[in-house]
mmCIF file of C-alpha atoms in Angstrom:
data_model
loop_
_atom_site.group_PDB
_atom_site.id
_atom_site.type_symbol
_atom_site.label_atom_id
_atom_site.label_comp_id
_atom_site.label_asym_id
_atom_site.label_seq_id
_atom_site.Cartn_x
_atom_site.Cartn_y
_atom_site.Cartn_z
ATOM 1 C CA MET A 25 101.722 96.283 113.324
ATOM 2 C CA ARG A 26 104.288 98.676 111.853
ATOM 3 C CA PRO A 27 103.708 102.240 110.584
ATOM 4 C CA LEU A 28 104.730 101.098 107.102
ATOM 5 C CA MET A 29 101.274 99.564 106.697
ATOM 6 C CA PHE A 30 99.752 103.062 106.504
ATOM 7 C CA ALA A 31 101.317 103.330 103.044
ATOM 8 C CA MET A 32 98.387 101.209 101.880
ATOM 9 C CA VAL A 33 96.042 104.116 102.654
ATOM 10 C CA LEU A 34 98.169 106.448 100.537
ATOM 11 C CA GLY A 35 98.022 104.110 97.559
ATOM 12 C CA ILE A 36 94.314 103.236 97.738
ATOM 13 C CA GLY A 37 93.256 106.774 98.681
ATOM 14 C CA GLY A 38 95.456 108.269 95.988
ATOM 15 C CA LEU A 39 93.900 105.957 93.421
ATOM 16 C CA GLY A 40 90.461 107.052 94.620
ATOM 17 C CA ASN A 41 91.403 110.700 94.092
ATOM 18 C CA GLY A 42 92.580 109.785 90.609
ATOM 19 C CA TRP A 43 89.259 108.121 89.757
ATOM 20 C CA ARG A 44 87.348 111.125 91.070
ATOM 21 C CA ALA A 45 89.372 113.421 88.826
ATOM 22 C CA ALA A 46 88.965 111.017 85.902
ATOM 23 C CA ALA A 47 85.189 111.051 86.423
ATOM 24 C CA ARG A 48 85.221 114.815 85.882
ATOM 25 C CA LEU A 49 87.532 114.737 82.875
ATOM 26 C CA TRP A 50 86.577 111.542 81.053
ATOM 27 C CA ALA A 51 83.150 110.724 82.524
ATOM 28 C CA VAL A 52 84.274 107.346 83.877
ATOM 29 C CA PRO A 53 81.923 105.882 86.526
ATOM 30 C CA ALA A 54 82.111 108.061 89.640
ATOM 31 C CA ALA A 55 81.171 105.094 91.825
ATOM 32 C CA ILE A 56 84.591 103.526 91.273
ATOM 33 C CA GLY A 57 86.366 106.500 92.807
ATOM 34 C CA GLU A 58 83.964 106.523 95.744
ATOM 35 C CA ALA A 59 84.539 102.803 96.281
ATOM 36 C CA PHE A 60 88.293 103.332 96.459
ATOM 37 C CA ALA A 61 87.764 106.318 98.772
ATOM 38 C CA GLY A 62 85.549 104.272 101.074
ATOM 39 C CA ALA A 63 88.074 101.444 101.119
ATOM 40 C CA ALA A 64 90.827 103.910 102.043
ATOM 41 C CA VAL A 65 88.814 105.286 104.978
ATOM 42 C CA LEU A 66 87.956 101.820 106.293
ATOM 43 C CA LEU A 67 91.544 100.690 105.874
ATOM 44 C CA TRP A 68 92.778 103.802 107.706
ATOM 45 C CA LEU A 69 90.371 103.161 110.581
ATOM 46 C CA GLY A 70 91.400 99.530 110.906
ATOM 47 C CA LEU A 71 95.100 100.379 110.846
ATOM 48 C CA VAL A 72 94.684 103.174 113.415
ATOM 49 C CA LEU A 73 92.984 100.737 115.781
ATOM 50 C CA ALA A 74 95.667 98.107 115.176
ATOM 51 C CA TYR A 75 98.450 100.638 115.731
ATOM 52 C CA ALA A 76 96.829 101.909 118.932
ATOM 53 C CA LYS A 77 96.575 98.307 120.149
ATOM 54 C CA HIS A 78 100.265 97.844 119.347
ATOM 55 C CA TRP A 79 101.178 100.873 121.477
ATOM 56 C CA LEU A 80 99.021 99.678 124.363
ATOM 57 C CA ALA A 81 100.308 96.108 124.210
ATOM 58 C CA ASP A 82 104.013 96.854 123.777
ATOM 59 C CA PRO A 83 104.859 100.567 124.125
ATOM 60 C CA ARG A 84 108.594 99.886 124.320
ATOM 61 C CA ALA A 85 108.616 98.125 120.957
ATOM 62 C CA ALA A 86 106.466 100.868 119.412
ATOM 63 C CA LEU A 87 108.814 103.560 120.726
ATOM 64 C CA ALA A 88 111.833 101.602 119.517
ATOM 65 C CA ASP A 89 110.316 101.607 116.016
ATOM 66 C CA MET A 90 110.008 105.398 116.113
ATOM 67 C CA GLU A 91 113.590 105.806 117.320
ATOM 68 C CA HIS A 92 115.063 103.445 114.721
ATOM 69 C CA PRO A 93 117.590 105.434 112.625
ATOM 70 C CA ALA A 94 116.299 104.088 109.305
ATOM 71 C CA GLN A 95 112.672 103.131 109.918
ATOM 72 C CA GLY A 96 111.676 105.731 112.499
ATOM 73 C CA MET A 97 110.649 108.265 109.856
ATOM 74 C CA LEU A 98 107.895 105.902 108.700
ATOM 75 C CA ALA A 99 105.774 106.852 111.710
ATOM 76 C CA SER A 100 104.960 110.030 109.774
ATOM 77 C CA LEU A 101 102.776 107.831 107.572
ATOM 78 C CA LEU A 102 100.103 107.928 110.297
ATOM 79 C CA PRO A 103 99.300 111.672 110.017
ATOM 80 C CA VAL A 104 99.824 111.599 106.245
ATOM 81 C CA ALA A 105 97.392 108.680 105.909
ATOM 82 C CA THR A 106 94.953 110.579 108.129
ATOM 83 C CA LEU A 107 95.068 113.493 105.683
ATOM 84 C CA ILE A 108 94.492 111.178 102.714
ATOM 85 C CA ALA A 109 91.548 109.562 104.519
ATOM 86 C CA SER A 110 90.099 113.004 105.301
ATOM 87 C CA LEU A 111 90.166 113.888 101.596
ATOM 88 C CA ALA A 112 88.415 110.611 100.800
ATOM 89 C CA LEU A 113 85.680 111.363 103.350
ATOM 90 C CA ARG A 114 85.277 115.090 102.597
ATOM 91 C CA PRO A 115 82.448 114.907 100.002
ATOM 92 C CA HIS A 116 80.290 112.790 102.312
ATOM 93 C CA LEU A 117 81.023 113.929 105.891
ATOM 94 C CA PRO A 118 82.748 117.312 105.556
ATOM 95 C CA MET A 119 82.815 118.208 109.259
ATOM 96 C CA THR A 120 84.186 114.824 110.302
ATOM 97 C CA ALA A 121 86.699 115.016 107.474
ATOM 98 C CA TRP A 122 87.791 118.502 108.572
ATOM 99 C CA ILE A 123 88.379 117.280 112.136
ATOM 100 C CA MET A 124 90.467 114.425 110.730
ATOM 101 C CA ALA A 125 92.378 116.897 108.577
ATOM 102 C CA LEU A 126 93.130 119.095 111.587
ATOM 103 C CA ALA A 127 94.440 116.058 113.451
ATOM 104 C CA GLY A 128 96.559 115.135 110.445
ATOM 105 C CA LEU A 129 97.957 118.653 110.075
ATOM 106 C CA ALA A 130 98.857 118.787 113.762
ATOM 107 C CA GLY A 131 100.419 115.336 113.534
ATOM 108 C CA VAL A 132 102.548 116.325 110.546
ATOM 109 C CA VAL A 133 103.919 119.381 112.358
ATOM 110 C CA ALA A 134 104.545 117.571 115.636
ATOM 111 C CA PHE A 135 106.232 114.526 114.153
ATOM 112 C CA ALA A 136 108.285 116.507 111.631
ATOM 113 C CA ALA A 137 109.677 118.756 114.370
ATOM 114 C CA TRP A 138 110.436 115.752 116.583
ATOM 115 C CA ALA A 139 111.998 113.628 113.830
ATOM 116 C CA ILE A 140 114.087 116.331 112.179
ATOM 117 C CA GLY A 141 115.220 117.611 115.558
ATOM 118 C CA GLY A 142 116.522 114.140 116.306
ATOM 119 C CA LEU A 143 118.112 113.917 112.866
ATOM 120 C CA TRP A 144 120.081 117.102 113.478
ATOM 121 C CA GLN A 145 121.397 115.808 116.801
ATOM 122 C CA ASP A 146 122.333 112.253 115.872
ATOM 123 C CA GLY A 147 124.747 110.944 113.304
ATOM 124 C CA ARG A 148 123.449 108.609 110.607
ATOM 125 C CA THR A 149 125.385 106.004 108.701
ATOM 126 C CA ALA A 150 125.162 105.801 104.926
ATOM 127 C CA ALA A 151 123.075 102.635 105.262
ATOM 128 C CA ASP A 152 120.494 104.539 107.322
ATOM 129 C CA THR A 153 120.094 107.315 104.738
ATOM 130 C CA THR A 154 117.245 106.385 102.376
ATOM 131 C CA PRO A 155 114.357 108.224 100.689
ATOM 132 C CA VAL A 156 112.324 107.482 103.836
ATOM 133 C CA PHE A 157 113.971 110.664 105.160
ATOM 134 C CA TYR A 158 111.552 112.588 102.923
ATOM 135 C CA MET A 159 108.456 111.424 104.749
ATOM 136 C CA PRO A 160 108.148 113.738 107.808
ATOM 137 C CA THR A 161 108.744 117.075 106.078
ATOM 138 C CA VAL A 162 108.480 116.472 102.328
ATOM 139 C CA GLY A 163 105.680 113.911 102.207
ATOM 140 C CA GLY A 164 103.989 115.361 105.264
ATOM 141 C CA GLY A 165 104.314 118.961 104.130
ATOM 142 C CA LEU A 166 103.099 118.426 100.568
ATOM 143 C CA VAL A 167 100.142 116.204 101.473
ATOM 144 C CA ALA A 168 99.242 118.705 104.210
ATOM 145 C CA ALA A 169 99.330 121.483 101.612
ATOM 146 C CA LEU A 170 97.057 119.460 99.331
ATOM 147 C CA ALA A 171 94.622 118.746 102.149
ATOM 148 C CA ALA A 172 94.588 122.311 103.466
ATOM 149 C CA GLY A 173 93.976 123.705 99.991
ATOM 150 C CA SER A 174 91.191 121.199 99.346
ATOM 151 C CA PHE A 175 89.439 122.261 102.566
ATOM 152 C CA GLY A 176 89.802 125.958 101.718
ATOM 153 C CA ALA A 177 92.574 126.766 104.218
ATOM 154 C CA VAL A 178 94.752 128.190 101.454
ATOM 155 C CA ASP A 179 97.134 130.314 103.539
ATOM 156 C CA THR A 180 97.804 127.352 105.818
ATOM 157 C CA GLY A 181 98.349 125.242 102.731
ATOM 158 C CA TRP A 182 101.023 127.592 101.419
ATOM 159 C CA LEU A 183 102.887 127.315 104.721
ATOM 160 C CA PHE A 184 102.939 123.541 104.409
ATOM 161 C CA PHE A 185 103.855 123.768 100.721
ATOM 162 C CA GLY A 186 106.951 125.719 101.711
ATOM 163 C CA LEU A 187 107.804 123.094 104.313
ATOM 164 C CA GLY A 188 107.507 120.277 101.800
ATOM 165 C CA LEU A 189 109.109 121.877 98.751
ATOM 166 C CA PHE A 190 112.139 123.432 100.429
ATOM 167 C CA SER A 191 112.745 120.291 102.477
ATOM 168 C CA PHE A 192 112.729 118.290 99.241
ATOM 169 C CA LEU A 193 115.236 120.629 97.621
ATOM 170 C CA ALA A 194 117.474 120.403 100.688
ATOM 171 C CA MET A 195 117.287 116.635 101.151
ATOM 172 C CA GLU A 196 117.342 115.304 97.611
ATOM 173 C CA SER A 197 121.038 115.975 97.065
ATOM 174 C CA VAL A 198 121.803 114.163 100.338
ATOM 175 C CA VAL A 199 119.779 111.103 99.337
ATOM 176 C CA ILE A 200 121.166 110.981 95.779
ATOM 177 C CA ALA A 201 124.729 111.393 97.028
ATOM 178 C CA ARG A 202 124.179 108.478 99.389
ATOM 179 C CA MET A 203 122.907 106.258 96.562
ATOM 180 C CA ILE A 204 125.831 107.212 94.326
ATOM 181 C CA GLN A 205 128.379 106.405 97.023
ATOM 182 C CA ALA A 206 126.981 103.036 98.095
ATOM 183 C CA PRO A 207 124.164 100.786 96.831
ATOM 184 C CA LEU A 208 120.975 100.474 98.812
ATOM 185 C CA PRO A 209 120.681 97.173 100.687
ATOM 186 C CA VAL A 210 118.261 94.814 98.981
ATOM 187 C CA ASP A 211 115.709 95.042 101.803
ATOM 188 C CA ARG A 212 115.517 98.847 101.485
ATOM 189 C CA ARG A 213 115.256 99.296 97.736
ATOM 190 C CA ALA A 214 111.483 99.727 97.815
ATOM 191 C CA THR A 215 112.074 103.040 99.594
ATOM 192 C CA LEU A 216 112.992 104.424 96.163
ATOM 193 C CA GLY A 217 109.260 104.470 95.517
ATOM 194 C CA VAL A 218 109.103 107.364 97.977
ATOM 195 C CA HIS A 219 111.727 109.198 95.909
ATOM 196 C CA MET A 220 109.346 109.420 92.944
ATOM 197 C CA ALA A 221 106.467 110.928 94.904
ATOM 198 C CA PRO A 222 107.484 114.498 95.961
ATOM 199 C CA PRO A 223 107.424 116.295 92.582
ATOM 200 C CA ALA A 224 104.120 114.702 91.563
ATOM 201 C CA VAL A 225 102.487 115.417 94.930
ATOM 202 C CA ALA A 226 103.869 118.966 94.833
ATOM 203 C CA SER A 227 102.268 119.506 91.427
ATOM 204 C CA VAL A 228 98.873 118.343 92.722
ATOM 205 C CA ALA A 229 99.232 120.406 95.904
ATOM 206 C CA LEU A 230 100.093 123.533 93.940
ATOM 207 C CA MET A 231 96.940 123.208 91.855
ATOM 208 C CA ALA A 232 94.885 122.681 95.028
ATOM 209 C CA LEU A 233 96.208 125.975 96.392
ATOM 210 C CA THR A 234 95.776 128.285 93.407
ATOM 211 C CA ASP A 235 93.937 128.716 90.118
ATOM 212 C CA ASP A 236 96.587 131.167 88.894
ATOM 213 C CA ALA A 237 97.321 130.256 85.283
ATOM 214 C CA GLY A 238 100.716 131.886 85.677
ATOM 215 C CA LEU A 239 101.782 129.054 87.984
ATOM 216 C CA LEU A 240 100.748 126.314 85.542
ATOM 217 C CA PRO A 241 104.276 126.122 84.052
ATOM 218 C CA PHE A 242 105.671 125.489 87.540
ATOM 219 C CA ALA A 243 103.141 122.687 88.071
ATOM 220 C CA LEU A 244 104.186 121.273 84.691
ATOM 221 C CA MET A 245 107.857 121.393 85.678
ATOM 222 C CA LEU A 246 107.143 119.476 88.866
ATOM 223 C CA PHE A 247 105.121 116.921 86.913
ATOM 224 C CA GLY A 248 107.922 116.567 84.375
ATOM 225 C CA TYR A 249 110.449 115.822 87.084
ATOM 226 C CA GLY A 250 108.080 113.252 88.549
ATOM 227 C CA CYS A 251 107.823 111.561 85.142
ATOM 228 C CA PHE A 252 111.606 111.448 84.923
ATOM 229 C CA GLN A 253 111.793 109.805 88.355
ATOM 230 C CA ALA A 254 109.283 107.209 87.146
ATOM 231 C CA LEU A 255 111.455 106.472 84.105
ATOM 232 C CA VAL A 256 114.494 105.972 86.328
ATOM 233 C CA LEU A 257 112.559 103.483 88.476
ATOM 234 C CA LEU A 258 111.400 101.695 85.321
ATOM 235 C CA ARG A 259 115.019 101.380 84.225
ATOM 236 C CA LEU A 260 115.866 99.990 87.697
ATOM 237 C CA ALA A 261 112.979 97.489 87.734
ATOM 238 C CA PRO A 262 115.141 94.322 87.486
ATOM 239 C CA TRP A 263 117.376 95.614 90.295
ATOM 240 C CA LEU A 264 114.396 96.600 92.441
ATOM 241 C CA ARG A 265 112.736 93.213 91.976
ATOM 242 C CA GLN A 266 115.644 91.548 93.750
ATOM 243 C CA GLN A 267 113.813 92.560 96.945
ATOM 244 C CA ALA A 268 111.250 89.954 97.943
ATOM 245 C CA PHE A 269 107.621 91.024 97.787
ATOM 246 C CA GLY A 270 106.230 92.279 101.087
ATOM 247 C CA PRO A 271 104.513 95.269 102.697
ATOM 248 C CA THR A 272 107.356 97.482 101.462
ATOM 249 C CA ALA A 273 105.888 97.219 97.949
ATOM 250 C CA TRP A 274 103.259 99.739 99.035
ATOM 251 C CA ALA A 275 105.994 102.383 99.206
ATOM 252 C CA TYR A 276 105.763 102.585 95.416
ATOM 253 C CA THR A 277 102.051 103.404 95.419
ATOM 254 C CA PHE A 278 102.430 106.908 96.895
ATOM 255 C CA GLY A 279 104.097 108.270 93.771
ATOM 256 C CA ILE A 280 102.381 105.895 91.348
ATOM 257 C CA SER A 281 98.948 107.224 92.339
ATOM 258 C CA ALA A 282 100.067 110.873 92.447
ATOM 259 C CA LEU A 283 101.547 110.983 88.944
ATOM 260 C CA PRO A 284 98.321 110.345 86.956
ATOM 261 C CA LEU A 285 96.376 112.586 89.350
ATOM 262 C CA ALA A 286 98.799 115.418 88.580
ATOM 263 C CA ALA A 287 98.435 114.758 84.846
ATOM 264 C CA ILE A 288 94.636 114.751 84.972
ATOM 265 C CA ARG A 289 94.482 117.979 86.952
ATOM 266 C CA LEU A 290 96.961 119.614 84.588
ATOM 267 C CA VAL A 291 94.713 118.687 81.658
ATOM 268 C CA GLU A 292 91.742 120.124 83.581
ATOM 269 C CA ARG A 293 93.701 123.368 83.906
ATOM 270 C CA GLY A 294 94.319 123.533 80.174
ATOM 271 C CA ALA A 295 97.630 121.730 79.646
ATOM 272 C CA GLY A 296 98.043 120.322 76.153
ATOM 273 C CA ALA A 297 100.224 117.648 74.601
ATOM 274 C CA PRO A 298 102.123 115.699 75.743
ATOM 275 C CA VAL A 299 100.257 115.797 79.086
ATOM 276 C CA THR A 300 96.953 114.980 77.373
ATOM 277 C CA LEU A 301 98.591 111.840 75.995
ATOM 278 C CA LEU A 302 100.393 110.923 79.201
ATOM 279 C CA ALA A 303 97.360 111.279 81.475
ATOM 280 C CA PRO A 304 95.371 108.218 80.283
ATOM 281 C CA ALA A 305 98.501 106.085 79.965
ATOM 282 C CA LEU A 306 99.638 106.941 83.493
ATOM 283 C CA PHE A 307 96.127 106.393 84.839
ATOM 284 C CA VAL A 308 95.874 102.912 83.343
ATOM 285 C CA ALA A 309 99.393 102.031 84.494
ATOM 286 C CA ALA A 310 98.677 103.190 88.059
ATOM 287 C CA ASN A 311 95.535 101.063 88.260
ATOM 288 C CA LEU A 312 97.342 97.999 86.936
ATOM 289 C CA ILE A 313 100.364 98.358 89.226
ATOM 290 C CA ILE A 314 98.456 99.196 92.413
ATOM 291 C CA GLY A 315 95.877 96.544 91.581
ATOM 292 C CA TRP A 316 98.645 93.977 91.175
ATOM 293 C CA ILE A 317 100.237 94.995 94.498
ATOM 294 C CA ALA A 318 96.853 94.790 96.249
ATOM 295 C CA LEU A 319 96.023 91.364 94.808
ATOM 296 C CA ARG A 320 99.501 90.070 95.552
ATOM 297 C CA THR A 321 99.182 91.352 99.131
ATOM 298 C CA LEU A 322 95.806 89.677 99.615
ATOM 299 C CA TRP A 323 97.083 86.430 98.173
ATOM 300 C CA SER A 324 100.181 86.554 100.369
ATOM 301 C CA LEU A 325 98.071 87.243 103.454
ATOM 302 C CA VAL A 326 95.877 84.264 102.668
ATOM 303 C CA ALA A 327 98.992 82.158 102.181
ATOM 304 C CA ASP A 328 100.466 83.645 105.369
ATOM 305 C CA GLN A 329 103.528 84.870 103.501
ATOM 306 C CA VAL A 330 103.501 88.595 104.277
ATOM 307 C CA PRO A 331 105.321 89.353 107.557
ATOM 308 C CA VAL A 332 102.781 91.970 108.664
ATOM 309 C CA ALA A 333 104.022 91.949 112.233
ATOM 310 C CA GLY A 334 107.661 91.854 111.231
ATOM 311 C CA ARG A 335 109.974 94.597 110.092
ATOM 312 C CA GLY A 336 109.821 95.555 106.462
ATOM 313 C CA GLY A 337 112.628 97.313 104.624
ATOM 314 C CA GLY A 338 112.981 101.040 105.218
#
C-alpha cells in the first residue's frame, strides 16, 4: 500500500463535488453526486486502514517511502484525501466531517513543514524534481482552504490559501525549468496531471472563501490558466501514453475533477460566455476520463495487472 493510492479519493470525491454543483445548476439527479461522495468516503476509510496496516507491518518500508526524494511528497495525499472525504461527508454527518477536516488541516500543516524543511536541507537531482513537489504546500494548502471555507472557518481558509497560492507561484518556475532542461522519465510522466490541478483548485477555493464579486475576475484568471494547462496535457497525450497504465493514472484526476467544478461555480457566480459553454463540456469530459480510469483500474485489478503494492511513478 503506497500513499499514491489516496489520489483515487481526490478523483472520486472531486467528481462527487462536481455532480453536487451540477445538481444545483442544471438539476441533474442529486443522487449521483451523493453516490460518488459515499464511494469517496468508503474508499478513504479502506485506504486509511490499509495504510495503517502497512505502517504496523513494515514501518521501515513506510518511512523509506516518505523519505524517498521523488515519491516522499506523495504522503501528503493522506491529509488531502481526508479533507476531500470530509467535504463528501459534511451534508450528512457535519460533526464527524468537521473532526475529519480538523485532522486533515493539522496533517497538511505538519507534513508540509516536515517535507519542505527536508527539501531545503537536501539536494535534489533533476530527475527527482517533478510536479509531485506541489503536493504538500500547493495541493495541501489549496484543498485546506477549500475545506476550511466550506466549513465556515473563513479566516483559517485564507491562511491556507496564501500557503497554497504563493507556494505554487514559487515552485512552478522550478518545475517548468526542470522539464525544459531534461525530459521526465517515462514512469513519472503521470505526475504532470498534478501540474494541471493548482489553478483550478485555487479558483474553487477562492469562491469557497468569499462571495465578493470583485474577486470573480481573479477566479476567472485562475480558471483560465487551468484550462491552458489542460490544453498542454492534451497536446502531450501521445507522449504521456508511453507510460504504462497503473495507479499513477489517478494523478490526472485531481485536476480533471477540479476544472469542471471551477467552471460550474463560476457560472453560479454569474460568469458568462465562454465559461457557460466550457462548463458542460468539461463536466462531460471529466466524467468520461475518470470513469475510464476507474473501469480500467477495476479491470486491471481483476486481471491482477495493477501493481498496487509496488512503486508507481512519482
